PDB file of C-alpha atoms in Angstrom:
ATOM      1  CA  UNK A 760      -7.116-263.354-100.756  1.00  0.00           C
ATOM      2  CA  UNK A 761      -9.376-263.242 -97.817  1.00  0.00           C
ATOM      3  CA  UNK A 762      -7.495-265.310 -94.761  1.00  0.00           C
ATOM      4  CA  UNK A 763      -9.493-268.120 -93.233  1.00  0.00           C
ATOM      5  CA  UNK A 764      -8.182-268.474 -89.337  1.00  0.00           C
ATOM      6  CA  UNK A 765     -10.059-271.156 -86.822  1.00  0.00           C
ATOM      7  CA  UNK A 766     -10.931-270.380 -83.537  1.00  0.00           C
ATOM      8  CA  UNK A 767     -11.432-273.308 -80.827  1.00  0.00           C
ATOM      9  CA  UNK A 768     -13.262-272.473 -77.639  1.00  0.00           C
ATOM     10  CA  UNK A 769     -11.279-274.672 -75.143  1.00  0.00           C
ATOM     11  CA  UNK A 770     -11.779-273.350 -71.981  1.00  0.00           C
ATOM     12  CA  UNK A 771     -14.589-275.467 -70.483  1.00  0.00           C
ATOM     13  CA  UNK A 772     -14.130-278.082 -67.652  1.00  0.00           C
ATOM     14  CA  UNK A 773     -16.885-280.539 -69.529  1.00  0.00           C
ATOM     15  CA  UNK A 774     -18.535-281.186 -66.399  1.00  0.00           C
ATOM     16  CA  UNK A 775     -21.284-283.190 -67.863  1.00  0.00           C
ATOM     17  CA  UNK A 776     -18.934-285.678 -69.067  1.00  0.00           C
ATOM     18  CA  UNK A 777     -17.827-286.448 -65.466  1.00  0.00           C
ATOM     19  CA  UNK A 778     -14.065-287.228 -66.473  1.00  0.00           C
ATOM     20  CA  UNK A 779     -10.930-286.352 -64.495  1.00  0.00           C
ATOM     21  CA  UNK A 780     -10.391-284.174 -67.035  1.00  0.00           C
ATOM     22  CA  UNK A 781     -11.858-281.676 -69.754  1.00  0.00           C
ATOM     23  CA  UNK A 782     -13.238-283.647 -72.446  1.00  0.00           C
ATOM     24  CA  UNK A 783     -11.417-282.674 -75.260  1.00  0.00           C
ATOM     25  CA  UNK A 784      -7.996-284.348 -73.455  1.00  0.00           C
ATOM     26  CA  UNK A 785      -9.752-287.909 -73.387  1.00  0.00           C
ATOM     27  CA  UNK A 786      -8.433-290.141 -75.696  1.00  0.00           C
ATOM     28  CA  UNK A 787     -10.183-291.705 -78.454  1.00  0.00           C
ATOM     29  CA  UNK A 788      -8.657-293.978 -81.398  1.00  0.00           C
ATOM     30  CA  UNK A 789      -5.183-293.119 -80.258  1.00  0.00           C
ATOM     31  CA  UNK A 790      -5.431-289.191 -79.893  1.00  0.00           C
ATOM     32  CA  UNK A 791      -6.848-286.897 -77.834  1.00  0.00           C
ATOM     33  CA  UNK A 792     -10.360-285.691 -79.004  1.00  0.00           C
ATOM     34  CA  UNK A 793      -8.885-281.833 -79.457  1.00  0.00           C
ATOM     35  CA  UNK A 794      -5.805-283.339 -81.510  1.00  0.00           C
ATOM     36  CA  UNK A 795      -8.773-284.781 -83.831  1.00  0.00           C
ATOM     37  CA  UNK A 796     -10.315-281.726 -84.289  1.00  0.00           C
ATOM     38  CA  UNK A 797      -7.363-280.027 -85.268  1.00  0.00           C
ATOM     39  CA  UNK A 798      -6.057-282.491 -87.684  1.00  0.00           C
ATOM     40  CA  UNK A 799     -10.122-282.325 -89.564  1.00  0.00           C
ATOM     41  CA  UNK A 800      -9.310-278.392 -90.084  1.00  0.00           C
ATOM     42  CA  UNK A 801      -5.662-278.424 -90.870  1.00  0.00           C
ATOM     43  CA  UNK A 802      -6.768-280.726 -94.015  1.00  0.00           C
ATOM     44  CA  UNK A 803      -8.271-277.997 -95.516  1.00  0.00           C
ATOM     45  CA  UNK A 804      -5.214-275.729 -96.656  1.00  0.00           C
ATOM     46  CA  UNK A 805      -6.654-272.807 -96.661  1.00  0.00           C
ATOM     47  CA  UNK A 806      -6.637-272.712 -92.702  1.00  0.00           C
ATOM     48  CA  UNK A 807      -3.085-271.649 -92.008  1.00  0.00           C
ATOM     49  CA  UNK A 808      -3.744-270.316 -88.698  1.00  0.00           C
ATOM     50  CA  UNK A 809      -5.685-271.511 -85.638  1.00  0.00           C
ATOM     51  CA  UNK A 810      -6.595-269.783 -82.466  1.00  0.00           C
ATOM     52  CA  UNK A 811      -7.259-272.075 -79.330  1.00  0.00           C
ATOM     53  CA  UNK A 812      -8.581-270.218 -75.885  1.00  0.00           C
ATOM     54  CA  UNK A 813      -7.832-272.244 -73.063  1.00  0.00           C
ATOM     55  CA  UNK A 814      -9.003-272.012 -69.278  1.00  0.00           C
ATOM     56  CA  UNK A 815      -6.673-270.270 -67.438  1.00  0.00           C
ATOM     57  CA  UNK A 816      -5.678-273.630 -65.346  1.00  0.00           C
ATOM     58  CA  UNK A 817      -5.190-275.902 -68.486  1.00  0.00           C
ATOM     59  CA  UNK A 818      -1.804-277.541 -67.986  1.00  0.00           C
ATOM     60  CA  UNK A 819      -2.429-280.220 -70.459  1.00  0.00           C
ATOM     61  CA  UNK A 820      -2.429-278.918 -73.967  1.00  0.00           C
ATOM     62  CA  UNK A 821       1.226-277.917 -74.110  1.00  0.00           C
ATOM     63  CA  UNK A 822       2.187-281.436 -73.350  1.00  0.00           C
ATOM     64  CA  UNK A 823       0.569-282.206 -76.521  1.00  0.00           C
ATOM     65  CA  UNK A 824       2.809-283.149 -79.767  1.00  0.00           C
ATOM     66  CA  UNK A 825       0.483-280.755 -81.899  1.00  0.00           C
ATOM     67  CA  UNK A 826       0.868-277.591 -79.469  1.00  0.00           C
ATOM     68  CA  UNK A 827       4.139-277.102 -80.838  1.00  0.00           C
ATOM     69  CA  UNK A 828       2.879-276.378 -84.565  1.00  0.00           C
ATOM     70  CA  UNK A 829       3.715-272.774 -85.704  1.00  0.00           C
ATOM     71  CA  UNK A 830       0.281-272.718 -86.719  1.00  0.00           C
ATOM     72  CA  UNK A 831      -1.357-272.862 -83.449  1.00  0.00           C
ATOM     73  CA  UNK A 832      -1.791-269.851 -81.063  1.00  0.00           C
ATOM     74  CA  UNK A 833      -3.310-270.074 -77.531  1.00  0.00           C
ATOM     75  CA  UNK A 834      -5.091-267.119 -75.601  1.00  0.00           C
ATOM     76  CA  UNK A 835      -6.693-267.284 -72.234  1.00  0.00           C
ATOM     77  CA  UNK A 836     -10.402-267.723 -72.413  1.00  0.00           C
ATOM     78  CA  UNK A 837     -13.248-266.846 -70.370  1.00  0.00           C
ATOM     79  CA  UNK A 838     -16.621-267.915 -67.687  1.00  0.00           C
ATOM     80  CA  UNK A 839     -18.548-268.386 -70.474  1.00  0.00           C
ATOM     81  CA  UNK A 840     -17.906-269.874 -74.401  1.00  0.00           C
ATOM     82  CA  UNK A 841     -19.197-266.203 -75.402  1.00  0.00           C
ATOM     83  CA  UNK A 842     -16.493-264.853 -73.250  1.00  0.00           C
ATOM     84  CA  UNK A 843     -13.680-267.286 -74.620  1.00  0.00           C
ATOM     85  CA  UNK A 844     -14.871-266.778 -78.048  1.00  0.00           C
ATOM     86  CA  UNK A 845     -14.442-262.829 -77.581  1.00  0.00           C
ATOM     87  CA  UNK A 846     -11.145-263.227 -76.422  1.00  0.00           C
ATOM     88  CA  UNK A 847      -9.990-264.782 -79.145  1.00  0.00           C
ATOM     89  CA  UNK A 848     -11.389-262.040 -81.294  1.00  0.00           C
ATOM     90  CA  UNK A 849     -10.115-259.273 -79.641  1.00  0.00           C
ATOM     91  CA  UNK A 850      -6.611-261.249 -80.103  1.00  0.00           C
ATOM     92  CA  UNK A 851      -6.794-261.636 -83.778  1.00  0.00           C
ATOM     93  CA  UNK A 852      -8.280-258.038 -84.163  1.00  0.00           C
ATOM     94  CA  UNK A 853      -4.844-256.774 -83.321  1.00  0.00           C
ATOM     95  CA  UNK A 854      -4.063-257.751 -87.166  1.00  0.00           C
ATOM     96  CA  UNK A 855      -3.415-255.040 -89.645  1.00  0.00           C
ATOM     97  CA  UNK A 856      -6.671-253.676 -90.883  1.00  0.00           C
ATOM     98  CA  UNK A 857      -5.876-254.133 -94.351  1.00  0.00           C
ATOM     99  CA  UNK A 858      -6.144-257.793 -93.560  1.00  0.00           C
ATOM    100  CA  UNK A 859      -9.550-259.434 -94.648  1.00  0.00           C
ATOM    101  CA  UNK A 860      -9.991-262.244 -92.109  1.00  0.00           C
ATOM    102  CA  UNK A 861     -13.010-264.411 -91.045  1.00  0.00           C
ATOM    103  CA  UNK A 862     -13.113-266.637 -88.384  1.00  0.00           C
ATOM    104  CA  UNK A 863     -14.280-269.972 -88.521  1.00  0.00           C
ATOM    105  CA  UNK A 864     -15.156-271.236 -84.903  1.00  0.00           C
ATOM    106  CA  UNK A 865     -15.090-274.881 -84.066  1.00  0.00           C
ATOM    107  CA  UNK A 866     -16.462-276.754 -80.619  1.00  0.00           C
ATOM    108  CA  UNK A 867     -13.280-278.493 -79.226  1.00  0.00           C
ATOM    109  CA  UNK A 868     -15.094-281.612 -78.839  1.00  0.00           C
ATOM    110  CA  UNK A 869     -16.259-281.707 -81.952  1.00  0.00           C
ATOM    111  CA  UNK A 870     -13.570-284.237 -83.511  1.00  0.00           C
ATOM    112  CA  UNK A 871     -15.471-285.847 -86.333  1.00  0.00           C
ATOM    113  CA  UNK A 872     -15.666-283.199 -88.875  1.00  0.00           C
ATOM    114  CA  UNK A 873     -15.612-284.451 -92.768  1.00  0.00           C
ATOM    115  CA  UNK A 874     -13.695-282.611 -95.360  1.00  0.00           C
ATOM    116  CA  UNK A 875     -16.653-281.989 -97.549  1.00  0.00           C
ATOM    117  CA  UNK A 876     -18.653-280.303 -94.776  1.00  0.00           C
ATOM    118  CA  UNK A 877     -15.633-277.705 -94.316  1.00  0.00           C
ATOM    119  CA  UNK A 878     -15.448-277.133 -97.939  1.00  0.00           C
ATOM    120  CA  UNK A 879     -19.012-276.427 -98.579  1.00  0.00           C
ATOM    121  CA  UNK A 880     -19.014-273.568 -95.735  1.00  0.00           C
ATOM    122  CA  UNK A 881     -15.693-272.197 -96.744  1.00  0.00           C
ATOM    123  CA  UNK A 882     -17.605-271.669 -99.951  1.00  0.00           C
ATOM    124  CA  UNK A 883     -19.177-268.744 -98.011  1.00  0.00           C
ATOM    125  CA  UNK A 884     -16.033-266.491 -98.422  1.00  0.00           C
ATOM    126  CA  UNK A 885     -15.831-266.930-102.309  1.00  0.00           C
ATOM    127  CA  UNK A 886     -19.819-266.023-102.201  1.00  0.00           C
ATOM    128  CA  UNK A 887     -19.500-263.455-100.342  1.00  0.00           C
ATOM    129  CA  UNK A 888     -17.548-261.324-103.334  1.00  0.00           C
ATOM    130  CA  UNK A 889     -20.683-261.689-105.711  1.00  0.00           C
ATOM    131  CA  UNK A 890     -22.531-258.711-106.563  1.00  0.00           C
ATOM    132  CA  UNK A 891     -25.557-260.228-105.545  1.00  0.00           C
ATOM    133  CA  UNK A 892     -24.799-261.390-101.801  1.00  0.00           C
ATOM    134  CA  UNK A 893     -23.180-257.841-101.378  1.00  0.00           C
ATOM    135  CA  UNK A 894     -26.102-255.443-102.664  1.00  0.00           C
ATOM    136  CA  UNK A 895     -28.860-258.082-100.329  1.00  0.00           C
ATOM    137  CA  UNK A 896     -27.264-256.372 -97.625  1.00  0.00           C
ATOM    138  CA  UNK A 897     -27.748-259.513 -95.655  1.00  0.00           C
ATOM    139  CA  UNK A 898     -24.778-261.553 -96.549  1.00  0.00           C
ATOM    140  CA  UNK A 899     -22.947-262.210 -93.450  1.00  0.00           C
ATOM    141  CA  UNK A 900     -21.699-266.037 -93.250  1.00  0.00           C
ATOM    142  CA  UNK A 901     -23.100-269.075 -91.858  1.00  0.00           C
ATOM    143  CA  UNK A 902     -22.963-272.335 -90.150  1.00  0.00           C
ATOM    144  CA  UNK A 903     -23.392-276.080 -90.390  1.00  0.00           C
ATOM    145  CA  UNK A 904     -26.428-277.480 -89.190  1.00  0.00           C
ATOM    146  CA  UNK A 905     -28.797-280.645 -89.691  1.00  0.00           C
ATOM    147  CA  UNK A 906     -32.527-280.886 -90.123  1.00  0.00           C
ATOM    148  CA  UNK A 907     -34.186-281.886 -87.188  1.00  0.00           C
ATOM    149  CA  UNK A 908     -34.908-285.725 -88.157  1.00  0.00           C
ATOM    150  CA  UNK A 909     -37.064-286.548 -84.472  1.00  0.00           C
ATOM    151  CA  UNK A 910     -40.245-285.686 -83.028  1.00  0.00           C
ATOM    152  CA  UNK A 911     -39.969-282.465 -80.904  1.00  0.00           C
ATOM    153  CA  UNK A 912     -41.519-282.112 -77.734  1.00  0.00           C
ATOM    154  CA  UNK A 913     -41.647-278.994 -75.348  1.00  0.00           C
ATOM    155  CA  UNK A 914     -41.936-279.894 -71.609  1.00  0.00           C
ATOM    156  CA  UNK A 915     -44.476-278.755 -69.161  1.00  0.00           C
ATOM    157  CA  UNK A 916     -43.040-275.650 -67.169  1.00  0.00           C
ATOM    158  CA  UNK A 917     -43.606-276.833 -63.655  1.00  0.00           C
ATOM    159  CA  UNK A 918     -42.689-275.082 -60.120  1.00  0.00           C
ATOM    160  CA  UNK A 919     -41.759-277.933 -58.813  1.00  0.00           C
ATOM    161  CA  UNK A 920     -37.614-277.234 -58.470  1.00  0.00           C
ATOM    162  CA  UNK A 921     -36.308-281.092 -58.395  1.00  0.00           C
ATOM    163  CA  UNK A 922     -37.688-283.810 -60.769  1.00  0.00           C
ATOM    164  CA  UNK A 923     -38.177-286.799 -59.491  1.00  0.00           C
ATOM    165  CA  UNK A 924     -40.276-290.272 -59.969  1.00  0.00           C
ATOM    166  CA  UNK A 925     -42.503-288.322 -57.552  1.00  0.00           C
ATOM    167  CA  UNK A 926     -42.257-284.996 -59.612  1.00  0.00           C
ATOM    168  CA  UNK A 927     -41.401-286.253 -63.276  1.00  0.00           C
ATOM    169  CA  UNK A 928     -41.617-283.891 -66.339  1.00  0.00           C
ATOM    170  CA  UNK A 929     -44.457-283.873 -68.393  1.00  0.00           C
ATOM    171  CA  UNK A 930     -45.017-283.126 -72.263  1.00  0.00           C
ATOM    172  CA  UNK A 931     -47.061-279.840 -72.603  1.00  0.00           C
ATOM    173  CA  UNK A 932     -46.915-280.296 -76.452  1.00  0.00           C
ATOM    174  CA  UNK A 933     -45.168-281.605 -79.832  1.00  0.00           C
ATOM    175  CA  UNK A 934     -43.192-278.841 -81.451  1.00  0.00           C
ATOM    176  CA  UNK A 935     -43.627-279.075 -85.322  1.00  0.00           C
ATOM    177  CA  UNK A 936     -40.234-280.063 -86.377  1.00  0.00           C
ATOM    178  CA  UNK A 937     -40.638-278.223 -89.573  1.00  0.00           C
ATOM    179  CA  UNK A 938     -37.853-275.730 -90.780  1.00  0.00           C
ATOM    180  CA  UNK A 939     -35.824-276.903 -87.279  1.00  0.00           C
ATOM    181  CA  UNK A 940     -32.228-277.386 -87.539  1.00  0.00           C
ATOM    182  CA  UNK A 941     -29.584-278.357 -84.951  1.00  0.00           C
ATOM    183  CA  UNK A 942     -26.735-275.939 -84.886  1.00  0.00           C
ATOM    184  CA  UNK A 943     -23.282-277.797 -85.456  1.00  0.00           C
ATOM    185  CA  UNK A 944     -20.020-276.116 -86.039  1.00  0.00           C
ATOM    186  CA  UNK A 945     -17.799-274.524 -87.678  1.00  0.00           C
ATOM    187  CA  UNK A 946     -19.655-271.264 -87.925  1.00  0.00           C
ATOM    188  CA  UNK A 947     -17.830-268.887 -90.083  1.00  0.00           C
ATOM    189  CA  UNK A 948     -18.149-264.913 -89.997  1.00  0.00           C
ATOM    190  CA  UNK A 949     -15.995-261.989 -90.819  1.00  0.00           C
ATOM    191  CA  UNK A 950     -13.881-261.279 -87.855  1.00  0.00           C
ATOM    192  CA  UNK A 951     -14.980-257.638 -87.044  1.00  0.00           C
ATOM    193  CA  UNK A 952     -18.247-258.449 -87.644  1.00  0.00           C
ATOM    194  CA  UNK A 953     -18.649-261.491 -85.333  1.00  0.00           C
ATOM    195  CA  UNK A 954     -16.775-259.006 -82.747  1.00  0.00           C
ATOM    196  CA  UNK A 955     -19.080-255.908 -82.664  1.00  0.00           C
ATOM    197  CA  UNK A 956     -22.402-258.806 -82.792  1.00  0.00           C
ATOM    198  CA  UNK A 957     -20.989-260.292 -79.734  1.00  0.00           C
ATOM    199  CA  UNK A 958     -19.892-257.077 -77.917  1.00  0.00           C
ATOM    200  CA  UNK A 959     -23.329-255.576 -78.369  1.00  0.00           C
ATOM    201  CA  UNK A 960     -24.907-259.007 -77.376  1.00  0.00           C
ATOM    202  CA  UNK A 961     -22.952-259.263 -74.204  1.00  0.00           C
ATOM    203  CA  UNK A 962     -23.403-255.903 -72.922  1.00  0.00           C
ATOM    204  CA  UNK A 963     -27.065-255.993 -73.269  1.00  0.00           C
ATOM    205  CA  UNK A 964     -26.852-259.382 -71.638  1.00  0.00           C
ATOM    206  CA  UNK A 965     -28.699-261.305 -74.219  1.00  0.00           C
ATOM    207  CA  UNK A 966     -28.472-264.963 -74.454  1.00  0.00           C
ATOM    208  CA  UNK A 967     -26.094-266.024 -77.003  1.00  0.00           C
ATOM    209  CA  UNK A 968     -25.571-269.726 -77.246  1.00  0.00           C
ATOM    210  CA  UNK A 969     -23.590-269.888 -80.054  1.00  0.00           C
ATOM    211  CA  UNK A 970     -21.749-267.446 -82.570  1.00  0.00           C
ATOM    212  CA  UNK A 971     -24.663-267.618 -85.034  1.00  0.00           C
ATOM    213  CA  UNK A 972     -27.350-266.256 -82.135  1.00  0.00           C
ATOM    214  CA  UNK A 973     -24.736-262.960 -81.715  1.00  0.00           C
ATOM    215  CA  UNK A 974     -25.387-262.342 -85.126  1.00  0.00           C
ATOM    216  CA  UNK A 975     -28.941-262.668 -85.409  1.00  0.00           C
ATOM    217  CA  UNK A 976     -29.366-260.807 -82.112  1.00  0.00           C
ATOM    218  CA  UNK A 977     -28.092-257.723 -84.589  1.00  0.00           C
ATOM    219  CA  UNK A 978     -30.623-258.615 -87.091  1.00  0.00           C
ATOM    220  CA  UNK A 979     -28.554-260.656 -89.345  1.00  0.00           C
ATOM    221  CA  UNK A 980     -29.685-263.641 -90.911  1.00  0.00           C
ATOM    222  CA  UNK A 981     -26.638-266.236 -91.123  1.00  0.00           C
ATOM    223  CA  UNK A 982     -27.032-268.924 -93.994  1.00  0.00           C
ATOM    224  CA  UNK A 983     -27.648-272.517 -92.798  1.00  0.00           C
ATOM    225  CA  UNK A 984     -25.142-275.243 -94.624  1.00  0.00           C
ATOM    226  CA  UNK A 985     -26.554-278.646 -94.511  1.00  0.00           C
ATOM    227  CA  UNK A 986     -23.471-280.889 -92.219  1.00  0.00           C
ATOM    228  CA  UNK A 987     -23.510-284.538 -91.634  1.00  0.00           C
ATOM    229  CA  UNK A 988     -25.377-285.884 -88.677  1.00  0.00           C
ATOM    230  CA  UNK A 989     -22.134-287.572 -87.456  1.00  0.00           C
ATOM    231  CA  UNK A 990     -20.454-283.904 -86.501  1.00  0.00           C
ATOM    232  CA  UNK A 991     -21.299-284.948 -83.298  1.00  0.00           C
ATOM    233  CA  UNK A 992     -20.311-282.717 -80.257  1.00  0.00           C
ATOM    234  CA  UNK A 993     -18.645-285.574 -77.445  1.00  0.00           C
ATOM    235  CA  UNK A 994     -20.808-284.004 -74.491  1.00  0.00           C
ATOM    236  CA  UNK A 995     -22.114-287.058 -72.353  1.00  0.00           C
ATOM    237  CA  UNK A 996     -19.991-290.341 -71.394  1.00  0.00           C
ATOM    238  CA  UNK A 997     -22.162-292.257 -74.011  1.00  0.00           C
ATOM    239  CA  UNK A 998     -20.668-290.042 -76.879  1.00  0.00           C
ATOM    240  CA  UNK A 999     -17.195-291.470 -76.685  1.00  0.00           C
ATOM    241  CA  UNK A1000     -18.399-294.728 -78.000  1.00  0.00           C
ATOM    242  CA  UNK A1001     -20.037-293.118 -81.123  1.00  0.00           C
ATOM    243  CA  UNK A1002     -17.393-290.715 -81.543  1.00  0.00           C
ATOM    244  CA  UNK A1003     -14.738-293.769 -81.549  1.00  0.00           C
ATOM    245  CA  UNK A1004     -16.735-295.545 -84.369  1.00  0.00           C
ATOM    246  CA  UNK A1005     -16.922-292.683 -86.738  1.00  0.00           C
ATOM    247  CA  UNK A1006     -13.391-291.776 -86.111  1.00  0.00           C
ATOM    248  CA  UNK A1007     -12.246-295.150 -86.939  1.00  0.00           C
ATOM    249  CA  UNK A1008     -14.146-295.378 -90.058  1.00  0.00           C
ATOM    250  CA  UNK A1009     -13.008-291.875 -91.374  1.00  0.00           C
ATOM    251  CA  UNK A1010      -9.347-293.596 -90.907  1.00  0.00           C
ATOM    252  CA  UNK A1011     -10.203-296.627 -92.666  1.00  0.00           C
ATOM    253  CA  UNK A1012     -11.547-294.216 -95.525  1.00  0.00           C
ATOM    254  CA  UNK A1013      -8.257-291.939 -95.328  1.00  0.00           C
ATOM    255  CA  UNK A1014      -6.178-295.118 -95.698  1.00  0.00           C
ATOM    256  CA  UNK A1015      -8.414-296.724 -98.848  1.00  0.00           C
TER     257      UNK A1015
END
């Protein structure tokens, strides 16, 4: 059977959160954000290994109880997300070539992942074995995503470097939201394919903002799997209250 390995890039310092520690170590509903994230992944029995990519200066992860879980391995990451993901892929590429491995990349600061979404995404691995998908030559994996619901605005590009009340941002035009989706995580791709695409994209200095964009750069078309809108990424201080609400509700659902 194809193996599913989760990869968690967690080398960022979370500067936008304006906290004393990286956002993944903030406490919400009795646990750190990253502990909630890992627990959500381990709810799916097909995930038996998680590789966490840490900042070289990280001293907090090993202090968590979950750090001793034998299913977890840590490696050192790079300056950017793509560099950290590649570091994890390089580690995994040392596996025996006979092993069929797909990598599930998930943000450390997305603790509200639901099992249903995860199960739906993992179905891509099974669908990959069907003759139609293989014969198309374009089936490469996919990602959770949510349709854009708000009106989207494109800002007017201004030569003014510093935005203020005197130099405000202006709307250039309204963007047609039909067909637009918010990219979420996890994102799921074959190990070697994702590694090859990331190496190519980074070597050619392409703008890579998530794993899907690396595959898109190389001509692939990942599958969009509709996911829940409450799969939020904790980025800003105000996200903490929302994460607390969703996690508290999820905990009550498990009790029931």
